[in-house]
PDB file of C-alpha atoms in Angstrom:
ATOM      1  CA  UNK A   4      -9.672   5.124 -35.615  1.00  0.00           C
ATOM      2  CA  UNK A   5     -10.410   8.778 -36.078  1.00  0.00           C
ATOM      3  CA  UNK A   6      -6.966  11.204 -36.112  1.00  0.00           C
ATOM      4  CA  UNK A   7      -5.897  12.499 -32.833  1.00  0.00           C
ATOM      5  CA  UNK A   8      -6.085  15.637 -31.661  1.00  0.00           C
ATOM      6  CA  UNK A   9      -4.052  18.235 -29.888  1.00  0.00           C
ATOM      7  CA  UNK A  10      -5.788  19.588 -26.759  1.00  0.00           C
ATOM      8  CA  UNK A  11      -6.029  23.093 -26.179  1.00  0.00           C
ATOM      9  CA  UNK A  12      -5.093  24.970 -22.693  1.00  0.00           C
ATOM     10  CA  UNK A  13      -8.636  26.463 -23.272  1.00  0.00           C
ATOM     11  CA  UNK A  14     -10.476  23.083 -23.058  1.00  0.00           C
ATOM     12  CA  UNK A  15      -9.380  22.132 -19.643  1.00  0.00           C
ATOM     13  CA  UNK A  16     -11.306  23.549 -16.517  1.00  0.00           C
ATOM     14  CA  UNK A  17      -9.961  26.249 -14.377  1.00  0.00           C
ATOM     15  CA  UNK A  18      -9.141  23.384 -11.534  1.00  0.00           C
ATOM     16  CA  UNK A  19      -6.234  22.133 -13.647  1.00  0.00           C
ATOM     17  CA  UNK A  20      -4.539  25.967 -13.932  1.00  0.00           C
ATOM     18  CA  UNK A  21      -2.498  27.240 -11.432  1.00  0.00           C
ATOM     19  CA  UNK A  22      -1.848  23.816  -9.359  1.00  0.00           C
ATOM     20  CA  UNK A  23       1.300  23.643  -7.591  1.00  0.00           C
ATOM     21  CA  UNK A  24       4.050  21.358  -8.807  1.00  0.00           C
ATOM     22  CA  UNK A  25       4.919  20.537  -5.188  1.00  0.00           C
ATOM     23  CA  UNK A  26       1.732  18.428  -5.301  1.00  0.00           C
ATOM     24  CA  UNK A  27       3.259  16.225  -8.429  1.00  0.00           C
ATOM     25  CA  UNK A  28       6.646  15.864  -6.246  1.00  0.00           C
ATOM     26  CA  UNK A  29       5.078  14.764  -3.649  1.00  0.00           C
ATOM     27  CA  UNK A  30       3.300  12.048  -5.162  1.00  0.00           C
ATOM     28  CA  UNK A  31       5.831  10.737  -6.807  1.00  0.00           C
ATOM     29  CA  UNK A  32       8.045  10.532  -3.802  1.00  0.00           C
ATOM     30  CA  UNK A  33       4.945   8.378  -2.289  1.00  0.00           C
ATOM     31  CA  UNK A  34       4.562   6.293  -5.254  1.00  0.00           C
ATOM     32  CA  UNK A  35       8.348   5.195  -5.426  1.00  0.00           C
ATOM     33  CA  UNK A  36       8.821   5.074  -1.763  1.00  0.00           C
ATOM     34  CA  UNK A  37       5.907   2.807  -2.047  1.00  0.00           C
ATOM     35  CA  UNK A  38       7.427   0.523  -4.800  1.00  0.00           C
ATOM     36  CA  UNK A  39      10.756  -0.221  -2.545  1.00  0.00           C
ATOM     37  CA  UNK A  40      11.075  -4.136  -1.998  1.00  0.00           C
ATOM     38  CA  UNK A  41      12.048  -3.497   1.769  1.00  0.00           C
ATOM     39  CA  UNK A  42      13.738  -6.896   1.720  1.00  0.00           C
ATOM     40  CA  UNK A  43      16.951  -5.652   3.589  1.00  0.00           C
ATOM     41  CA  UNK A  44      17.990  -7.205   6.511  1.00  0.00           C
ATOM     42  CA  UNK A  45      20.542  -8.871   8.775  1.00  0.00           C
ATOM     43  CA  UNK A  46      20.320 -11.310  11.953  1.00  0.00           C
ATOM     44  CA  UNK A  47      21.379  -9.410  15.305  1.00  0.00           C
ATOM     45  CA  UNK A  48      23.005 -11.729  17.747  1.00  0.00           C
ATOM     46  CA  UNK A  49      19.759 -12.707  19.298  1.00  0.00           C
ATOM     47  CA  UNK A  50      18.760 -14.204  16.277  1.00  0.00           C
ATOM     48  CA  UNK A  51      21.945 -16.079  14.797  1.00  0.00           C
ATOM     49  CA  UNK A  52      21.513 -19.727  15.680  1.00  0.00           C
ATOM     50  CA  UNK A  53      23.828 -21.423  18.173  1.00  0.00           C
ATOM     51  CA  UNK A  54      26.105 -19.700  21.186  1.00  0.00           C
ATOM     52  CA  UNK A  55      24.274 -21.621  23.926  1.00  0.00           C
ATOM     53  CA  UNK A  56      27.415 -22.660  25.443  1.00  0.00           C
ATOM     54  CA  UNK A  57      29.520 -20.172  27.708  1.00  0.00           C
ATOM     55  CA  UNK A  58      32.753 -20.715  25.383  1.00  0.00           C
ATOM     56  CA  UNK A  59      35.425 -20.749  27.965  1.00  0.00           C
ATOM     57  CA  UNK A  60      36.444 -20.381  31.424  1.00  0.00           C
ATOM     58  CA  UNK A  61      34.909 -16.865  32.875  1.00  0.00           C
ATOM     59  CA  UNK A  62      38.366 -16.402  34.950  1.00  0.00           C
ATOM     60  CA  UNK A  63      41.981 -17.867  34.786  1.00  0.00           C
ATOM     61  CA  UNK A  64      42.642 -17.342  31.346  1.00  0.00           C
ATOM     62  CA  UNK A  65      43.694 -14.065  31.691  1.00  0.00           C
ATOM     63  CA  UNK A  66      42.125 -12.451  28.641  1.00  0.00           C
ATOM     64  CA  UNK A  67      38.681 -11.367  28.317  1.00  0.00           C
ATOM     65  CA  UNK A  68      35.594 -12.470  29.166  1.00  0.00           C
ATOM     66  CA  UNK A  69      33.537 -14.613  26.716  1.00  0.00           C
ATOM     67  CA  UNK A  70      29.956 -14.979  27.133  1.00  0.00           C
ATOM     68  CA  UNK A  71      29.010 -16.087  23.531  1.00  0.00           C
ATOM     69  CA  UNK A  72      30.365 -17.156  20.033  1.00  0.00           C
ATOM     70  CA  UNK A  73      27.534 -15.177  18.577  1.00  0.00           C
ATOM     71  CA  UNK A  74      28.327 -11.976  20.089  1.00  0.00           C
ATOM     72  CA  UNK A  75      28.572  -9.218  16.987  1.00  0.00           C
ATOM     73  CA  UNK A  76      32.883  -9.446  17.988  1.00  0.00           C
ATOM     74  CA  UNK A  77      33.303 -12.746  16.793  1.00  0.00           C
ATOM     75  CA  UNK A  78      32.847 -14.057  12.949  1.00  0.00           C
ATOM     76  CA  UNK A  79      29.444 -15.550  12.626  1.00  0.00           C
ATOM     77  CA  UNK A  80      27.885 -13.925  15.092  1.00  0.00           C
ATOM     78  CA  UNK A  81      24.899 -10.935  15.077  1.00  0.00           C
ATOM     79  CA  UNK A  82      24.888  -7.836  13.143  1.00  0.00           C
ATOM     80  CA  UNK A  83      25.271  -4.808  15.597  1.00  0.00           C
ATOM     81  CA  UNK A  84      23.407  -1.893  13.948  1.00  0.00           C
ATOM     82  CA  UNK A  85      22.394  -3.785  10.473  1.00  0.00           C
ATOM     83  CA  UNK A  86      19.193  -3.295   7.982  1.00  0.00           C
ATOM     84  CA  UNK A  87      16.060  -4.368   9.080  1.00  0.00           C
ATOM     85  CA  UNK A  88      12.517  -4.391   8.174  1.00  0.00           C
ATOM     86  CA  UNK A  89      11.254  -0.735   7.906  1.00  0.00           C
ATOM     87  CA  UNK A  90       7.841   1.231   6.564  1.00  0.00           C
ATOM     88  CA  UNK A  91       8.771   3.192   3.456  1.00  0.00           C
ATOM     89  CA  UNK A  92       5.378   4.292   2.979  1.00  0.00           C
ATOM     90  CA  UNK A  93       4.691   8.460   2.749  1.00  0.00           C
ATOM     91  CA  UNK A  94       1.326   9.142   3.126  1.00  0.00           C
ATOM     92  CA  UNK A  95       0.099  11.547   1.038  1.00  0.00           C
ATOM     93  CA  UNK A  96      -3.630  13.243   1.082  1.00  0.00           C
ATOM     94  CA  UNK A  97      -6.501  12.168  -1.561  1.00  0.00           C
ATOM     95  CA  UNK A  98      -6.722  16.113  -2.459  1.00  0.00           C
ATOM     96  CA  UNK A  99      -2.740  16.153  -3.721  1.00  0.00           C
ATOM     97  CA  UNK A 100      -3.074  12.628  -5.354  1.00  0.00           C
ATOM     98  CA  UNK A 101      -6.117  14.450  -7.387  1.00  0.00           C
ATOM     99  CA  UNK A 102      -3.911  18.045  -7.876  1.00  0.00           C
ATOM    100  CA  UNK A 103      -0.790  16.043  -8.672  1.00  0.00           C
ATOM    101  CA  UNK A 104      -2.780  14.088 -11.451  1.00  0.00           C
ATOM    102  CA  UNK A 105      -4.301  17.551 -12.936  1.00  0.00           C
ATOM    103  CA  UNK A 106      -0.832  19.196 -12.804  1.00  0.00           C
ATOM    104  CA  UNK A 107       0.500  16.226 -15.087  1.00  0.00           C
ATOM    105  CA  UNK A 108      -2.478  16.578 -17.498  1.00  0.00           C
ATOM    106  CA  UNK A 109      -2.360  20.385 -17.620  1.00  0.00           C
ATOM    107  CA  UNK A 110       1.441  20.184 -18.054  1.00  0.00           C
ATOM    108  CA  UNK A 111       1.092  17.539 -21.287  1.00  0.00           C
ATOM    109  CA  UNK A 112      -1.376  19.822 -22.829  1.00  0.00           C
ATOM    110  CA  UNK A 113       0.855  23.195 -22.452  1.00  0.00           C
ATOM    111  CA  UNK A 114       3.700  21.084 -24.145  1.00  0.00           C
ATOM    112  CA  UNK A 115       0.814  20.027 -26.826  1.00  0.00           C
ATOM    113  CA  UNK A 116       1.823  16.879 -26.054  1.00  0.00           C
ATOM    114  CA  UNK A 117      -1.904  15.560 -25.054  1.00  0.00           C
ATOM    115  CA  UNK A 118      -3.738  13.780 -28.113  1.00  0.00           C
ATOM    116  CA  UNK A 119      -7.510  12.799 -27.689  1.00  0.00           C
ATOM    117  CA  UNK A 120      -9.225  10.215 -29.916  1.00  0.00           C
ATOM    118  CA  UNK A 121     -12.681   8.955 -30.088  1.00  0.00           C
ATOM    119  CA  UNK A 122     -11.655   5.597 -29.828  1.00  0.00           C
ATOM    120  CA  UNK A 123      -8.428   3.943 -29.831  1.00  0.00           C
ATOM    121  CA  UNK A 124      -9.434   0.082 -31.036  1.00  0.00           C
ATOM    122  CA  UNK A 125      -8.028  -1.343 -33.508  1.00  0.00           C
ATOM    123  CA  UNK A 126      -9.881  -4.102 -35.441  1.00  0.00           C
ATOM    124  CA  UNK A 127      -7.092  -5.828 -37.560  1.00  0.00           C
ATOM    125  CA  UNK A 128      -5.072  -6.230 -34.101  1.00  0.00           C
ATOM    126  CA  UNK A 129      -2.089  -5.617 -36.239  1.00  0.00           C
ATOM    127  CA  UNK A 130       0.728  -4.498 -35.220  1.00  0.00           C
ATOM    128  CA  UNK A 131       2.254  -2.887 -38.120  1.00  0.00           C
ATOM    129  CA  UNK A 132      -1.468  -0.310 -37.884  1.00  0.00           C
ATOM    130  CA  UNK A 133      -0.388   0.377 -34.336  1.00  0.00           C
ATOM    131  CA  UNK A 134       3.256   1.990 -35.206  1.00  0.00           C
ATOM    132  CA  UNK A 135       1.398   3.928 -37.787  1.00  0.00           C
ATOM    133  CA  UNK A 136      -0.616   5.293 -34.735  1.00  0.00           C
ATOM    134  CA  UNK A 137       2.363   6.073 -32.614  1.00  0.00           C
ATOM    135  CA  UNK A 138       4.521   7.030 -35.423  1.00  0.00           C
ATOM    136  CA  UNK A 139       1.550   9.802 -36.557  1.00  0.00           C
ATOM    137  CA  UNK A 140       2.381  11.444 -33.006  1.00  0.00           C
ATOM    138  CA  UNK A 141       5.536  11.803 -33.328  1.00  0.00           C
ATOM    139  CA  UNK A 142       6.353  12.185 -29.733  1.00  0.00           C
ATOM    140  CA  UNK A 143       9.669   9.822 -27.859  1.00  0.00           C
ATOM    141  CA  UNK A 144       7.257   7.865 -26.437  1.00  0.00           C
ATOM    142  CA  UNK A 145       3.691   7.193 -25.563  1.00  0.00           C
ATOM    143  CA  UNK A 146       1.144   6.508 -22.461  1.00  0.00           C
ATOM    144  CA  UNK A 147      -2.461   4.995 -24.101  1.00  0.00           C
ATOM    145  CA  UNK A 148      -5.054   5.944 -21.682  1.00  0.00           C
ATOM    146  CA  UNK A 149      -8.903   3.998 -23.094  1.00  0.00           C
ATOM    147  CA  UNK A 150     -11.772   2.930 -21.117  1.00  0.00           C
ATOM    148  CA  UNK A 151     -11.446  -0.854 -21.559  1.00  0.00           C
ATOM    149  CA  UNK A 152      -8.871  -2.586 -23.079  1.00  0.00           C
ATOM    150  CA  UNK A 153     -10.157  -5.014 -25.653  1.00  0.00           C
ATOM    151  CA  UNK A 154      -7.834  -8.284 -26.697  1.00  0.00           C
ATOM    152  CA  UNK A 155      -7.624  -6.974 -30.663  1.00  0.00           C
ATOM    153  CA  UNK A 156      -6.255  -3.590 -29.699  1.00  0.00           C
ATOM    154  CA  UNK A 157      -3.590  -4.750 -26.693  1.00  0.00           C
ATOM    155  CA  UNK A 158      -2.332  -7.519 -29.089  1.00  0.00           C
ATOM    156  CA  UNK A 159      -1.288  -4.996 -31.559  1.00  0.00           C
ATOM    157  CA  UNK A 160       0.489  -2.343 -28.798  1.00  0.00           C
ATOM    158  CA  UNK A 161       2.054  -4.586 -26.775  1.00  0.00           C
ATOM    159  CA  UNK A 162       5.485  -5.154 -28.760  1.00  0.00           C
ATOM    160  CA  UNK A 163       5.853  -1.751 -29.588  1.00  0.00           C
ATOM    161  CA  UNK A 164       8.937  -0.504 -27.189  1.00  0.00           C
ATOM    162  CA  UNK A 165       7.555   3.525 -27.228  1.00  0.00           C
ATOM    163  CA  UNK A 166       4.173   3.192 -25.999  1.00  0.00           C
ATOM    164  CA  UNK A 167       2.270   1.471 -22.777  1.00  0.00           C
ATOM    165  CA  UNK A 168      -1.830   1.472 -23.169  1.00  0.00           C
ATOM    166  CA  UNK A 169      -3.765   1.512 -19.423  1.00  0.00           C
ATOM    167  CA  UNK A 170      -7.168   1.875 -18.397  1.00  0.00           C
ATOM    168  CA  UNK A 171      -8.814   4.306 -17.156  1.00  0.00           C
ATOM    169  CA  UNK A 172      -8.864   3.676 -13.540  1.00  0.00           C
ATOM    170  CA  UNK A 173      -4.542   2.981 -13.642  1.00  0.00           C
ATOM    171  CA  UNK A 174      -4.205   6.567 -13.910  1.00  0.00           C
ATOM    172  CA  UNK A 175      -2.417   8.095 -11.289  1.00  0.00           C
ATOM    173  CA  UNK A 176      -0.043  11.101 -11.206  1.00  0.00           C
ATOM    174  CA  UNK A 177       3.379   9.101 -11.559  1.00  0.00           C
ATOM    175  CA  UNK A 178       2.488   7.684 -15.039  1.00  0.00           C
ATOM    176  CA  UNK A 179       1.250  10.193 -16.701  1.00  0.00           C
ATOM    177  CA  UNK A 180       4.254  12.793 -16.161  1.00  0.00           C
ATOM    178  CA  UNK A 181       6.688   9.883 -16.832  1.00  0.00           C
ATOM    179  CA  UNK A 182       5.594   9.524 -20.768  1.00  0.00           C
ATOM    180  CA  UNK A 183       6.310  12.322 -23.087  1.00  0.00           C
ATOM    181  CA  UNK A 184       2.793  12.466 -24.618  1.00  0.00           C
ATOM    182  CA  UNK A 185      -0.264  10.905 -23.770  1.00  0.00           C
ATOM    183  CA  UNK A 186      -2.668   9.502 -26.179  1.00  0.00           C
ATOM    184  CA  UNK A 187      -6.317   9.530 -24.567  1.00  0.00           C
ATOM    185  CA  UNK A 188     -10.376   8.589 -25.333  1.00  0.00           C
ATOM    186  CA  UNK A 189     -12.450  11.329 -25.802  1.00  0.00           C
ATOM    187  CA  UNK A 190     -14.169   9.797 -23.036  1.00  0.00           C
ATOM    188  CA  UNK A 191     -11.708   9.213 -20.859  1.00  0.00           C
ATOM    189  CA  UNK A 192     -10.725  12.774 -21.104  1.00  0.00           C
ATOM    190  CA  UNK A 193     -13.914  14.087 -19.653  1.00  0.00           C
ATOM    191  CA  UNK A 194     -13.992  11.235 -16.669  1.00  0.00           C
ATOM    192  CA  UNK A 195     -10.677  12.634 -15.759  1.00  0.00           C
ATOM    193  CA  UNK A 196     -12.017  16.272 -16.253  1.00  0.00           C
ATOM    194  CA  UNK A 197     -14.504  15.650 -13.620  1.00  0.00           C
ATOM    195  CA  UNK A 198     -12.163  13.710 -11.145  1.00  0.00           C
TER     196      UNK A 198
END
């Protein structure tokens, strides 16, 4: 594997300059809205099993008037204003997903934080060759961005706690601001200079 490189403000088009960082809060408000498990929820008293029966007498007992045991009043019955299923989802506009994405490269490469390799295989799928990698950057942590994973190279990154290798096409806006350097394919680079 060839050393990386730093990647100069120069090298990137004039498309990732100047982008609004509005775009990049915006996505990411999308992209975790979209992650929420939406699994809150309660019965309402409609739904809670039982209360068929009128429970007592509607007059003569001289307190109120009971029409069900599952009324939200009484212990086991329905929730009044509780959880239920809801749409999290923000929807956000191809264009900002794209401006959001250049704003996060642009961003890495002002903080010469955005390394660019020829390749980033490893043949001995060693582990111990894949700190030296990481450990050459000497960044917090890493985001591995190559154009197809092969088993050798993912068997030597995958126990190392700093760094997370994707392909190309898991790129999105979220990921790569989230990592304090990324760690790309020369190849890669220019796919993601065209998107």
């Amino acid at each position: 594997m060839s050393n990386a490189v730093i990647v100069k403000t120069s090298e990137l088009p004039e498309t990732f300059k100047d982008v609004n960082s509005h775009n990049l809060y915006l996505y990411v408000k999308s992209y975790l809205a979209a992650q929420r498990a939406n699994t809150a929820r309660v019965k309402n008293r409609t739904e809670v099993r039982g209360g068929g029966k009128k429970p007592k007498a509607q007059k003569g007992s001289g307190g109120a008037r009971w029409g069900s045991k599952r009324s939200p009043l009484f212990v086991g019955g329905g929730q009044v204003f509780g959880p239920s299923a809801r749409n999290y989802n923000q929807k956000i506009n191809k264009k900002q997903k794209v401006l959001a994405l250049r704003f996060a490269i642009n961003t890495h490469v002002e903080k010469e934080s955005l390394f660019v390799v020829d390749s980033v295989k490893l043949e001995s799928g060693k582990t111990k060759d894949a700190v030296a990698v990481i450990n050459g950057l000497n960044q917090r942590d890493t985001l591995i961005i190559v154009d197809t994973i092969d088993e050798k190279t993912y068997l030597a990154y995958r126990n190392i706690k700093n760094c997370y290798m994707i392909e190309k096409q898991e790129v999105n806006a979220y990921i790569a601001a989230a990592y304090h350097s990324i760690l790309v394919e020369k190849s890669v680079l220019e796919a993601l200079k065209e998107a």
